[in-house]
């Protein structure tokens, strides 16, 4: 009997075990195929105690990719990564809150709506970092019979609440700026505005430094580039992590706020040297309000994708289907569903119709390993069944529309 082969066409220890031990119990077969064959599936990876250890390219976290339905990060590196992310976000959130209060006071004393708008942007940053911190904490809570997926989507609900609060604050500031332009009855304490905006620039530089992750030592989200690294890197797959994504998102927010603070500083400088140009304050409020609202639109788009159970960003439906079809013995892929439990937890469910002589156990394990290693799915549910001719005309077995 010729041993089964992997999708690449090369015989593996997993396939030889399945071929030579097909008569043994399923429990013995599963244990051997889960651990003994992982080094052959990814031959270029370093091994420990005979088992492959798939490290994320440039990351400290090392997900243990095995032919099982879950993507299981190694506990030690996961804890270190989570603690590091929590520490950075906690410090940045505290600094952000303290200076937001300082900007509100400074904006009130300077009678500057532009400073208040900058404080509103800080509120956006703080809300984003607070949601990330909460999601890191709540992700450690176990699933319950009521919440079978756990509490991961609390992150999404928190982000939605943060967006709504920012819209309310920004709307009030735009209304006040409009009233100032119409009445022209206001005075600006330029020196206080200048000092507060200068401090804002400094604080944002400090927060950016705290959150900055240099070089390519971290993965920062879900993009096509991540999946290109999977194909090109000899070390194995690069799977994004939520911890790094949260810190990166906070860093991007702070950089945006830094640009706005520089704009407020320029407006304060103009008013300081030319008091008759005080209209620069409400005009800056309009401009930066658009900037603040624009920064929330990306959050709202991601929230909408998660709540509507859309295909995860950066994961192509056709690419997943073709990967599954590359598994030996798979003749048809249908009922393929890809959705985002959260932005960093992707889930897949699929039916694989296989040829009559295919070993279903081998197909299941190889398909699971490919989905985890190539796309980083958090959970995989695969139903393997024998191919039937009427599947070609079955309406439920057709691909979804483009």
Coordinates of N, CA and C in Angstrom, one line a residue, residues 239-401:
X239 N 1.9 34.6 12.2 CA 0.5 34.7 12.6 C 0.4 35.9 13.5
X240 N -0.5 36.9 13.1 CA -0.6 38.1 13.9 C -1.2 37.8 15.3
X241 N -0.8 38.6 16.3 CA -1.4 38.4 17.6 C -2.1 39.6 18.1
X242 N -3.1 39.4 18.9 CA -4.0 40.5 19.4 C -3.2 41.5 20.2
X243 N -2.2 40.9 21.0 CA -1.5 41.8 21.9 C -0.7 42.9 21.1
X244 N 0.0 42.4 20.1 CA 0.7 43.4 19.2 C -0.2 44.3 18.5
X245 N -1.3 43.7 18.0 CA -2.2 44.5 17.2 C -2.8 45.7 18.1
X246 N -3.1 45.4 19.4 CA -3.6 46.4 20.3 C -2.6 47.5 20.5
X247 N -1.4 47.2 20.7 CA -0.3 48.2 20.9 C -0.1 49.0 19.7
X248 N -0.1 48.3 18.5 CA 0.1 49.0 17.3 C -1.0 50.0 17.0
X249 N -2.3 49.6 17.3 CA -3.4 50.5 17.1 C -3.3 51.7 17.9
X250 N -2.9 51.5 19.2 CA -2.7 52.6 20.1 C -1.6 53.6 19.6
X251 N -0.6 53.0 19.1 CA 0.5 53.8 18.5 C 0.1 54.7 17.4
X252 N -0.7 54.1 16.5 CA -1.3 54.8 15.3 C -2.2 56.0 15.8
X253 N -3.0 55.7 16.8 CA -3.8 56.8 17.4 C -3.0 57.9 17.9
X254 N -1.9 57.6 18.7 CA -1.1 58.6 19.3 C -0.4 59.4 18.2
X255 N 0.1 58.8 17.1 CA 0.7 59.5 16.1 C -0.3 60.5 15.4
X256 N -1.5 60.1 15.3 CA -2.5 61.0 14.7 C -2.8 62.2 15.7
X257 N -2.8 61.9 17.0 CA -3.0 63.0 17.9 C -1.8 63.9 18.0
X258 N -0.6 63.4 17.7 CA 0.6 64.2 17.7 C 0.5 65.2 16.5
X259 N 0.0 64.7 15.4 CA -0.1 65.6 14.2 C -1.2 66.7 14.5
X260 N -2.2 66.3 15.2 CA -3.2 67.3 15.6 C -2.7 68.3 16.6
X261 N -1.9 67.9 17.5 CA -1.3 68.8 18.5 C -0.4 69.8 17.9
X262 N 0.4 69.3 16.9 CA 1.3 70.2 16.2 C 0.4 71.3 15.4
X263 N -0.7 70.9 14.9 CA -1.6 71.8 14.2 C -2.1 72.9 15.2
X264 N -2.5 72.4 16.4 CA -3.0 73.4 17.4 C -1.9 74.3 17.8
X265 N -0.7 73.8 18.0 CA 0.5 74.6 18.3 C 0.7 75.7 17.3
X266 N 0.6 75.3 16.0 CA 0.8 76.3 14.9 C -0.3 77.4 15.0
X267 N -1.6 77.0 15.3 CA -2.7 78.0 15.4 C -2.4 78.9 16.6
X268 N -1.9 78.3 17.7 CA -1.7 79.1 18.9 C -0.5 80.1 18.7
X269 N 0.5 79.7 17.9 CA 1.6 80.6 17.6 C 1.1 81.7 16.7
X270 N 0.2 81.5 15.8 CA -0.4 82.5 14.9 C -1.1 83.5 15.8
X271 N -2.0 83.0 16.7 CA -2.8 83.9 17.5 C -1.9 84.7 18.5
X272 N -0.8 84.0 19.0 CA 0.0 84.7 20.0 C 0.7 85.9 19.3
X273 N 1.2 85.8 18.1 CA 1.9 86.9 17.5 C 0.9 87.8 16.7
X274 N -0.3 87.3 16.3 CA -1.3 88.2 15.7 C -2.6 87.9 16.3
X275 N -2.9 88.6 17.4 CA -4.2 88.4 18.1 C -5.4 88.6 17.3
X276 N -5.3 89.4 16.3 CA -6.5 89.7 15.4 C -6.9 88.5 14.6
X277 N -6.0 87.5 14.6 CA -6.3 86.2 13.8 C -6.9 85.2 14.8
X278 N -7.6 85.6 15.7 CA -8.2 84.7 16.7 C -9.2 83.7 16.1
X279 N -9.7 84.0 14.9 CA -10.6 83.1 14.2 C -9.9 81.7 13.9
X280 N -8.6 81.7 14.0 CA -7.8 80.5 13.8 C -8.2 79.4 14.8
X281 N -8.7 79.8 16.0 CA -9.1 78.8 17.0 C -10.4 78.0 16.6
X282 N -11.5 78.7 16.3 CA -12.7 77.9 15.8 C -12.5 77.2 14.5
X283 N -11.7 77.9 13.6 CA -11.4 77.2 12.3 C -10.6 75.9 12.5
X284 N -9.6 76.0 13.4 CA -8.9 74.7 13.8 C -9.8 73.7 14.4
X285 N -10.8 74.1 15.1 CA -11.7 73.2 15.7 C -12.5 72.4 14.7
X286 N -12.9 73.2 13.6 CA -13.6 72.5 12.5 C -12.7 71.5 11.8
X287 N -11.5 71.9 11.5 CA -10.6 71.0 10.8 C -10.3 69.8 11.6
X288 N -10.0 70.0 12.9 CA -9.5 68.8 13.7 C -10.7 67.9 14.1
X289 N -11.9 68.5 14.1 CA -13.1 67.7 14.4 C -13.3 66.7 13.2
X290 N -13.1 67.1 12.0 CA -13.1 66.2 10.9 C -12.1 65.1 11.0
X291 N -10.9 65.5 11.5 CA -9.8 64.6 11.7 C -10.2 63.5 12.7
X292 N -10.8 64.0 13.8 CA -11.2 63.1 14.9 C -12.3 62.1 14.4
X293 N -13.3 62.7 13.7 CA -14.4 61.8 13.2 C -13.9 60.8 12.2
X294 N -12.9 61.3 11.4 CA -12.3 60.4 10.4 C -11.6 59.2 11.1
X295 N -11.0 59.5 12.2 CA -10.3 58.4 12.9 C -11.2 57.4 13.5
X296 N -12.5 57.8 13.7 CA -13.4 56.8 14.3 C -14.1 56.0 13.2
X297 N -14.1 56.5 11.9 CA -14.7 55.7 10.9 C -14.1 54.4 10.6
X298 N -12.7 54.3 10.7 CA -12.1 53.0 10.6 C -12.5 52.1 11.7
X299 N -12.6 52.6 12.9 CA -13.0 51.7 14.0 C -14.4 51.2 13.7
X300 N -15.3 52.1 13.3 CA -16.7 51.8 13.0 C -16.8 50.7 11.9
X301 N -15.9 50.9 10.9 CA -15.9 49.9 9.8 C -15.6 48.5 10.3
X302 N -14.5 48.4 11.2 CA -14.1 47.2 11.7 C -15.2 46.6 12.6
X303 N -15.8 47.4 13.4 CA -16.9 47.0 14.3 C -18.1 46.4 13.5
X304 N -18.4 47.1 12.4 CA -19.5 46.6 11.5 C -19.1 45.3 10.9
X305 N -17.9 45.1 10.5 CA -17.5 43.8 9.9 C -17.6 42.7 10.9
X306 N -17.2 42.9 12.2 CA -17.3 41.9 13.2 C -18.7 41.5 13.5
X307 N -19.5 42.6 13.8 CA -20.9 42.3 14.2 C -21.7 41.7 13.1
X308 N -21.4 42.0 11.8 CA -22.1 41.3 10.7 C -21.5 40.0 10.3
X309 N -20.5 39.6 11.1 CA -19.8 38.3 10.8 C -19.2 38.2 9.4
X310 N -18.6 39.3 9.0 CA -18.0 39.3 7.7 C -16.7 38.6 7.6
X311 N -16.2 38.3 6.4 CA -15.0 37.6 6.2 C -13.8 38.5 6.8
X312 N -12.9 37.9 7.6 CA -11.9 38.6 8.2 C -11.0 39.4 7.2
X313 N -10.7 40.6 7.6 CA -9.9 41.5 6.8 C -8.5 40.8 6.5
X314 N -8.1 40.7 5.2 CA -6.9 40.2 4.9 C -6.9 38.7 4.6
X315 N -8.1 38.1 4.7 CA -8.3 36.6 4.4 C -9.2 36.6 3.2
X316 N -8.7 36.0 2.1 CA -9.4 35.9 0.9 C -10.2 34.5 0.8
X317 N -11.5 34.6 0.5 CA -12.3 33.4 0.4 C -11.7 32.4 -0.5
X318 N -11.4 32.9 -1.7 CA -10.9 32.0 -2.8 C -9.6 31.3 -2.4
X319 N -8.7 32.1 -1.7 CA -7.4 31.6 -1.3 C -7.6 30.4 -0.3
X320 N -8.5 30.6 0.6 CA -8.8 29.5 1.6 C -9.3 28.3 0.9
X321 N -10.3 28.5 -0.1 CA -10.8 27.4 -0.8 C -9.8 26.6 -1.6
X322 N -8.9 27.4 -2.3 CA -7.9 26.7 -3.1 C -6.9 25.9 -2.2
X323 N -6.6 26.5 -1.0 CA -5.7 25.8 -0.1 C -6.3 24.4 0.3
X324 N -7.6 24.4 0.6 CA -8.3 23.2 1.0 C -8.4 22.2 -0.1
X325 N -8.6 22.7 -1.4 CA -8.6 21.8 -2.5 C -7.3 21.2 -2.8
X326 N -6.2 21.8 -2.3 CA -4.9 21.3 -2.6 C -4.6 20.1 -1.7
X327 N -5.4 19.8 -0.7 CA -5.2 18.6 0.2 C -5.5 17.4 -0.7
X328 N -4.7 16.4 -0.6 CA -4.9 15.2 -1.4 C -6.2 14.4 -1.0
X329 N -7.0 14.1 -1.9 CA -8.2 13.4 -1.6 C -9.5 14.3 -1.6
X330 N -9.3 15.6 -1.5 CA -10.4 16.6 -1.4 C -10.9 16.9 -2.9
X331 N -12.1 16.6 -3.1 CA -12.7 16.8 -4.5 C -13.5 18.0 -4.6
X332 N -14.2 18.4 -3.5 CA -15.0 19.6 -3.5 C -15.0 20.2 -2.1
X333 N -15.1 21.6 -2.1 CA -15.2 22.3 -0.9 C -16.5 23.1 -0.9
X334 N -17.4 23.0 0.1 CA -18.6 23.7 0.1 C -19.0 24.1 1.6
X335 N -20.0 24.9 1.7 CA -20.4 25.4 3.0 C -19.2 26.1 3.7
X336 N -18.4 26.8 3.0 CA -17.2 27.4 3.6 C -17.6 28.8 4.1
X337 N -17.4 28.9 5.4 CA -17.8 30.1 6.1 C -16.6 30.7 6.9
X338 N -16.3 31.9 6.6 CA -15.2 32.6 7.3 C -15.7 33.8 8.0
X339 N -15.4 34.0 9.3 CA -15.9 35.1 10.0 C -14.9 35.5 11.1
X340 N -15.1 36.8 11.5 CA -14.2 37.3 12.6 C -15.0 37.4 13.9
X341 N -14.5 36.5 14.8 CA -15.1 36.6 16.2 C -14.7 37.9 16.8
X342 N -13.5 38.3 16.6 CA -13.0 39.7 16.9 C -12.0 40.0 15.7
X343 N -11.4 41.2 15.7 CA -10.4 41.5 14.7 C -9.2 40.6 14.7
X344 N -9.0 39.9 15.9 CA -7.8 39.1 16.0 C -8.1 37.6 16.2
X345 N -9.4 37.3 16.2 CA -9.8 35.9 16.4 C -10.7 35.5 15.2
X346 N -10.1 34.7 14.3 CA -10.8 34.3 13.1 C -11.2 32.9 13.2
X347 N -12.4 32.6 12.6 CA -13.0 31.3 12.7 C -13.4 30.8 11.3
X348 N -13.3 29.5 11.1 CA -13.7 28.9 9.8 C -14.5 27.6 10.1
X349 N -15.5 27.5 9.3 CA -16.3 26.2 9.3 C -16.4 25.8 7.8
X350 N -16.3 24.5 7.5 CA -16.3 24.1 6.1 C -16.6 22.6 6.0
X351 N -17.2 22.2 4.9 CA -17.4 20.8 4.5 C -16.4 20.4 3.4
X352 N -15.8 19.3 3.6 CA -14.8 18.8 2.6 C -15.4 17.5 2.1
X353 N -15.7 17.5 0.8 CA -16.2 16.3 0.1 C -14.9 15.5 -0.5
X354 N -14.7 14.3 -0.1 CA -13.5 13.6 -0.4 C -13.8 12.4 -1.3
X355 N -12.8 11.9 -2.0 CA -12.9 10.7 -2.8 C -13.2 9.5 -1.9
X356 N -13.7 8.5 -2.5 CA -14.1 7.3 -1.8 C -13.0 6.6 -1.1
X357 N -11.8 6.7 -1.7 CA -10.7 5.9 -1.2 C -9.8 6.8 -0.3
X358 N -10.2 8.0 0.0 CA -9.4 9.0 0.8 C -9.5 8.6 2.2
X359 N -8.4 8.8 3.0 CA -8.4 8.6 4.4 C -8.9 9.9 5.1
X360 N -10.1 9.8 5.7 CA -10.7 11.1 6.2 C -9.9 11.7 7.3
X361 N -9.3 10.8 8.1 CA -8.5 11.3 9.3 C -7.3 12.1 8.8
X362 N -6.7 11.6 7.8 CA -5.5 12.3 7.2 C -5.9 13.7 6.6
X363 N -7.0 13.6 5.9 CA -7.6 14.8 5.2 C -7.9 15.9 6.3
X364 N -8.6 15.4 7.4 CA -8.9 16.3 8.4 C -7.7 17.0 9.1
X365 N -6.7 16.2 9.4 CA -5.5 16.7 10.0 C -4.7 17.7 9.1
X366 N -4.6 17.3 7.9 CA -3.8 18.1 7.0 C -4.5 19.5 6.7
X367 N -5.8 19.4 6.5 CA -6.6 20.6 6.3 C -6.5 21.6 7.5
X368 N -6.7 21.0 8.7 CA -6.6 21.8 9.9 C -5.2 22.5 10.0
X369 N -4.2 21.7 9.8 CA -2.8 22.2 9.9 C -2.6 23.4 8.9
X370 N -3.1 23.2 7.7 CA -2.9 24.3 6.7 C -3.7 25.5 7.0
X371 N -4.9 25.4 7.5 CA -5.7 26.5 7.9 C -5.1 27.3 9.0
X372 N -4.5 26.6 10.0 CA -3.9 27.2 11.1 C -2.5 27.9 10.7
X373 N -1.7 27.2 10.0 CA -0.4 27.7 9.7 C -0.4 28.8 8.7
X374 N -1.3 28.7 7.7 CA -1.2 29.6 6.6 C -2.1 30.9 6.8
X375 N -3.2 30.7 7.6 CA -4.1 31.8 7.8 C -4.3 32.2 9.2
X376 N -3.8 31.4 10.1 CA -3.9 31.7 11.6 C -5.3 31.7 12.2
X377 N -6.1 30.8 11.7 CA -7.5 30.7 12.2 C -7.5 30.3 13.7
X378 N -8.3 31.0 14.5 CA -8.4 30.7 15.9 C -9.1 29.4 16.2
X379 N -10.1 29.1 15.4 CA -10.9 27.9 15.6 C -11.3 27.3 14.2
X380 N -11.1 26.0 14.0 CA -11.5 25.4 12.7 C -12.5 24.3 13.0
X381 N -13.6 24.3 12.3 CA -14.6 23.2 12.3 C -14.7 22.7 10.9
X382 N -14.3 21.4 10.8 CA -14.3 20.8 9.4 C -15.1 19.5 9.4
X383 N -16.0 19.4 8.5 CA -16.8 18.2 8.3 C -16.3 17.5 7.1
X384 N -15.8 16.3 7.2 CA -15.3 15.5 6.1 C -16.4 14.5 5.7
X385 N -16.8 14.4 4.4 CA -17.8 13.5 4.0 C -17.4 13.0 2.6
X386 N -18.0 11.9 2.2 CA -17.8 11.3 0.9 C -18.4 12.2 -0.2
X387 N -17.8 12.3 -1.3 CA -18.3 13.1 -2.4 C -19.5 12.4 -3.1
X388 N -20.5 13.2 -3.4 CA -21.7 12.7 -4.1 C -21.9 13.5 -5.4
X389 N -22.4 12.9 -6.4 CA -22.5 13.6 -7.7 C -23.5 14.7 -7.6
X390 N -24.6 14.6 -6.8 CA -25.6 15.6 -6.7 C -25.1 16.9 -6.0
X391 N -23.9 16.9 -5.4 CA -23.4 18.0 -4.8 C -23.1 19.2 -5.8
X392 N -22.9 18.8 -7.1 CA -22.6 19.7 -8.1 C -23.8 20.6 -8.4
X393 N -25.0 20.1 -8.3 CA -26.2 20.9 -8.6 C -26.9 21.3 -7.3
X394 N -26.4 20.9 -6.1 CA -27.1 21.3 -4.9 C -26.9 22.8 -4.6
X395 N -28.0 23.5 -4.4 CA -28.0 24.9 -4.2 C -27.1 25.3 -2.9
X396 N -27.3 24.5 -1.9 CA -26.6 24.8 -0.6 C -25.1 24.6 -0.7
X397 N -24.6 23.8 -1.8 CA -23.2 23.5 -1.9 C -22.5 24.5 -2.8
X398 N -23.2 25.5 -3.3 CA -22.6 26.5 -4.2 C -21.8 27.6 -3.4
X399 N -20.9 28.2 -4.1 CA -20.1 29.3 -3.5 C -21.0 30.5 -3.3
X400 N -20.7 31.4 -2.3 CA -21.5 32.6 -2.2 C -21.2 33.6 -3.3
X401 N -22.0 34.6 -3.5 CA -21.8 35.5 -4.5 C -20.6 36.4 -4.2

